[in-house]
Short mmCIF file of C-alpha atoms in Angstrom, two decimals:
data_model
loop_
_atom_site.label_atom_id
_atom_site.label_comp_id
_atom_site.label_asym_id
_atom_site.label_seq_id
_atom_site.Cartn_x
_atom_site.Cartn_y
_atom_site.Cartn_z
CA MET A 1 28.08 2.53 6.14
CA LYS A 2 25.43 0.18 7.51
CA LYS A 3 21.93 1.13 6.45
CA LYS A 4 18.67 0.64 8.31
CA ILE A 5 15.32 0.14 6.62
CA ILE A 6 12.29 1.80 8.18
CA LEU A 7 8.74 0.91 7.11
CA ALA A 8 6.65 4.07 7.50
CA SER A 9 3.39 2.20 7.89
CA GLY A 10 1.31 0.53 10.55
CA SER A 11 -0.28 -1.79 7.99
CA PRO A 12 0.00 -5.41 9.16
CA ARG A 13 -0.25 -6.53 5.54
CA ARG A 14 2.77 -4.50 4.42
CA LYS A 15 4.70 -5.74 7.44
CA GLU A 16 3.86 -9.34 6.57
CA LEU A 17 4.88 -8.88 2.93
CA LEU A 18 8.30 -7.47 3.83
CA GLU A 19 8.85 -10.28 6.31
CA GLN A 20 7.79 -12.78 3.66
CA ILE A 21 10.57 -11.69 1.27
CA GLY A 22 13.22 -11.62 3.98
CA ILE A 23 13.85 -7.89 4.28
CA PRO A 24 15.13 -6.76 7.71
CA PHE A 25 13.29 -3.63 8.82
CA GLU A 26 11.79 -1.66 11.67
CA VAL A 27 8.30 -0.14 11.79
CA VAL A 28 7.83 3.55 12.60
CA ILE A 29 4.32 4.92 12.13
CA SER A 30 4.12 8.42 10.68
CA HIS A 31 0.88 9.63 12.36
CA VAL A 32 0.87 12.35 9.69
CA GLU A 33 -2.41 14.00 8.73
CA GLU A 34 -2.63 13.16 5.05
CA VAL A 35 -3.25 16.12 2.78
CA ARG A 36 -4.41 15.32 -0.74
CA THR A 37 -3.84 17.99 -3.38
CA LYS A 38 -3.56 15.80 -6.49
CA GLU A 39 -6.44 14.43 -8.56
CA GLU A 40 -4.95 11.62 -10.64
CA PRO A 41 -4.81 8.29 -8.74
CA SER A 42 -1.17 7.69 -9.63
CA GLU A 43 -0.24 11.14 -8.32
CA ILE A 44 -2.38 10.81 -5.18
CA VAL A 45 -0.68 7.62 -3.99
CA LEU A 46 2.79 9.07 -4.52
CA GLU A 47 1.86 12.30 -2.74
CA LEU A 48 0.54 10.44 0.31
CA ALA A 49 3.39 7.91 0.36
CA LEU A 50 5.89 10.78 0.33
CA GLN A 51 4.11 12.52 3.19
CA LYS A 52 4.34 9.36 5.30
CA ALA A 53 8.01 8.75 4.48
CA GLU A 54 9.04 12.35 5.16
CA ALA A 55 7.11 12.46 8.44
CA VAL A 56 8.93 9.36 9.67
CA LEU A 57 12.35 10.60 8.55
CA GLU A 58 11.76 13.83 10.46
CA GLN A 59 11.24 11.84 13.65
CA PHE A 60 14.97 11.09 13.65
CA PRO A 61 17.43 13.83 14.73
CA VAL A 62 19.41 15.14 11.75
CA LYS A 63 22.67 13.70 13.09
CA GLU A 64 21.10 10.21 13.21
CA ARG A 65 19.62 10.18 9.70
CA ALA A 66 22.71 8.98 7.81
CA GLY A 67 22.13 5.48 6.53
CA ILE A 68 18.39 5.48 7.15
CA VAL A 69 16.21 4.17 4.32
CA VAL A 70 12.51 4.99 4.75
CA LEU A 71 9.84 3.12 2.82
CA GLY A 72 6.49 4.86 2.49
CA ALA A 73 3.48 3.46 0.65
CA ASP A 74 -0.15 4.30 0.00
CA THR A 75 -2.83 2.23 -1.70
CA ILE A 76 -6.16 3.34 -3.11
CA VAL A 77 -9.03 1.55 -4.79
CA VAL A 78 -10.65 3.36 -7.72
CA LYS A 79 -13.97 2.51 -9.35
CA ALA A 80 -15.27 4.65 -12.23
CA GLY A 81 -13.07 7.55 -11.18
CA LYS A 82 -14.19 7.43 -7.55
CA ILE A 83 -11.74 6.62 -4.76
CA LEU A 84 -13.03 4.04 -2.30
CA GLY A 85 -11.31 4.42 1.05
CA LYS A 86 -11.90 2.44 4.22
CA PRO A 87 -15.63 2.18 4.95
CA ARG A 88 -16.91 4.13 7.95
CA ASP A 89 -19.27 1.34 8.96
CA GLU A 90 -20.90 -1.86 7.75
CA GLU A 91 -23.55 0.01 5.78
CA GLU A 92 -20.93 1.83 3.73
CA ALA A 93 -18.99 -1.42 3.30
CA VAL A 94 -22.10 -3.01 1.79
CA GLU A 95 -22.46 -0.08 -0.61
CA MET A 96 -18.83 -0.37 -1.69
CA ILE A 97 -18.97 -4.12 -2.29
CA ARG A 98 -22.24 -3.68 -4.16
CA SER A 99 -20.54 -1.17 -6.46
CA LEU A 100 -17.59 -3.52 -7.10
CA GLN A 101 -19.47 -6.79 -7.70
CA GLY A 102 -19.74 -7.82 -11.32
CA GLN A 103 -17.39 -5.02 -12.33
CA CYS A 104 -13.73 -4.16 -12.90
CA HIS A 105 -11.88 -1.67 -10.71
CA ARG A 106 -8.28 -0.56 -10.31
CA VAL A 107 -5.91 -0.61 -7.37
CA TYR A 108 -3.00 1.82 -7.22
CA THR A 109 -0.07 1.72 -4.82
CA GLY A 110 2.53 4.46 -4.64
CA VAL A 111 5.94 3.61 -3.19
CA VAL A 112 8.45 6.21 -2.01
CA ILE A 113 11.91 5.22 -0.76
CA LEU A 114 13.96 7.95 0.91
CA GLU A 115 17.71 7.38 1.34
CA THR A 116 20.09 9.47 3.41
CA ASP A 117 23.88 9.47 3.38
CA GLU A 118 26.74 10.67 5.60
CA SER A 119 26.50 14.20 4.22
CA LYS A 120 22.80 14.22 5.19
CA GLY A 121 21.92 14.35 1.51
CA ARG A 122 18.72 12.68 0.38
CA LYS A 123 17.69 10.57 -2.59
CA CYS A 124 14.10 9.74 -3.43
CA SER A 125 12.92 6.75 -5.48
CA THR A 126 9.28 6.56 -6.55
CA HIS A 127 7.14 3.91 -8.18
CA VAL A 128 3.44 3.44 -8.93
CA GLU A 129 1.85 0.05 -9.51
CA GLU A 130 -1.61 -0.38 -11.05
CA THR A 131 -3.66 -3.58 -11.02
CA LYS A 132 -7.05 -4.30 -12.54
CA VAL A 133 -9.35 -6.42 -10.38
CA PHE A 134 -12.44 -8.18 -11.76
CA VAL A 135 -15.09 -9.20 -9.22
CA HIS A 136 -17.73 -11.88 -9.82
CA THR A 137 -21.40 -11.02 -9.60
CA MET A 138 -22.50 -11.39 -5.97
CA THR A 139 -25.91 -11.90 -4.39
CA GLU A 140 -27.15 -9.63 -1.64
CA ASP A 141 -26.73 -12.51 0.81
CA GLU A 142 -23.10 -12.95 -0.24
CA ILE A 143 -22.44 -9.23 0.16
CA SER A 144 -24.04 -8.99 3.60
CA GLY A 145 -22.42 -12.24 4.68
CA TYR A 146 -18.97 -11.01 3.71
CA VAL A 147 -19.43 -7.67 5.46
CA ALA A 148 -20.63 -9.51 8.58
CA THR A 149 -17.15 -11.08 8.87
CA LYS A 150 -15.83 -7.56 9.72
CA GLU A 151 -12.96 -8.18 7.32
CA PRO A 152 -13.85 -5.19 5.09
CA LEU A 153 -13.88 -2.55 7.82
CA ASP A 154 -10.16 -1.71 7.91
CA LYS A 155 -9.47 -2.06 4.19
CA ALA A 156 -9.60 0.36 1.28
CA GLY A 157 -12.43 -0.63 -1.04
CA ALA A 158 -13.97 -2.71 1.77
CA TYR A 159 -12.28 -5.97 0.85
CA GLY A 160 -9.10 -7.96 1.29
CA ILE A 161 -8.08 -9.98 -1.75
CA GLN A 162 -5.98 -12.27 0.45
CA GLY A 163 -8.91 -13.05 2.76
CA THR A 164 -12.31 -14.66 2.32
CA PHE A 165 -13.14 -12.19 -0.48
CA ALA A 166 -10.85 -14.32 -2.67
CA ALA A 167 -13.95 -16.43 -3.37
CA TYR A 168 -15.41 -13.53 -5.35
CA ILE A 169 -12.35 -12.54 -7.41
CA ASP A 170 -12.81 -13.49 -11.06
CA ARG A 171 -9.30 -12.50 -12.12
CA ILE A 172 -6.71 -9.76 -11.91
CA GLU A 173 -4.47 -8.10 -14.47
CA GLY A 174 -1.21 -7.05 -12.86
CA ASP A 175 0.54 -7.51 -9.54
CA PHE A 176 -1.45 -9.47 -6.91
CA TYR A 177 0.68 -8.15 -4.05
CA ASN A 178 -0.05 -4.60 -5.14
CA VAL A 179 -3.69 -5.26 -4.27
CA VAL A 180 -2.64 -6.61 -0.87
CA GLY A 181 -0.83 -3.33 -0.27
CA LEU A 182 2.74 -3.40 -1.59
CA PRO A 183 4.35 -4.33 -4.94
CA VAL A 184 7.02 -6.42 -3.25
CA ALA A 185 8.97 -7.38 -6.38
CA TYR A 186 9.76 -3.72 -7.06
CA VAL A 187 10.52 -3.04 -3.38
CA TYR A 188 12.83 -6.05 -3.18
CA ARG A 189 14.82 -5.08 -6.27
CA ARG A 190 15.13 -1.43 -5.26
CA LEU A 191 16.18 -2.13 -1.68
CA ARG A 192 18.65 -4.72 -2.90
CA GLU A 193 20.23 -2.07 -5.12
CA ILE A 194 20.38 0.43 -2.24
CA LEU A 195 21.83 -2.00 0.29
CA GLU A 196 23.83 -3.95 -2.29
CA GLU A 197 22.86 -7.25 -0.71
CA LYS A 198 20.43 -10.09 -1.25
CA PHE A 199 17.78 -10.83 1.34
CA LEU A 200 16.69 -14.32 0.29
#
């Protein structure tokens, strides 16, 4: 049975990463209202990733779900136990960057892969990736200058490690692509197992 991979995300960064490793897929955005009931970062990202994946799967009629593989993901930035989401405005972005500069924080991504078969049964694979990110000390001019680029405004934690903020990254411990938004090595291996084929 031919299987179809669906990315349950409107994130351009996740789309680019899947394209980069040669995975054929379609994008279907969940539009689900995320409901957070967990408190631990690793549990939060899995909970939200599952909500996205399930919402997308439910968009397909039951009779059409056989062979569909839905990939859901959620990424959060955590500093001193506080979750830093997308900043509401430039002022909040400045506050977030100010809290991250000269410090270490953690980035968590939860991945949920839902598989369906001909009997309409469902399998669920889950994975959480954690990366430590160390940011150089920044001046107020550097912080305001970075925020003025508008790059932080659509990103959790108010920065993109793959963008101009790379100039302020001291080092990371863990998966770089996890910080971008998707641990692609895990996703590649798992999807290869499910589809029983190589992409590259």
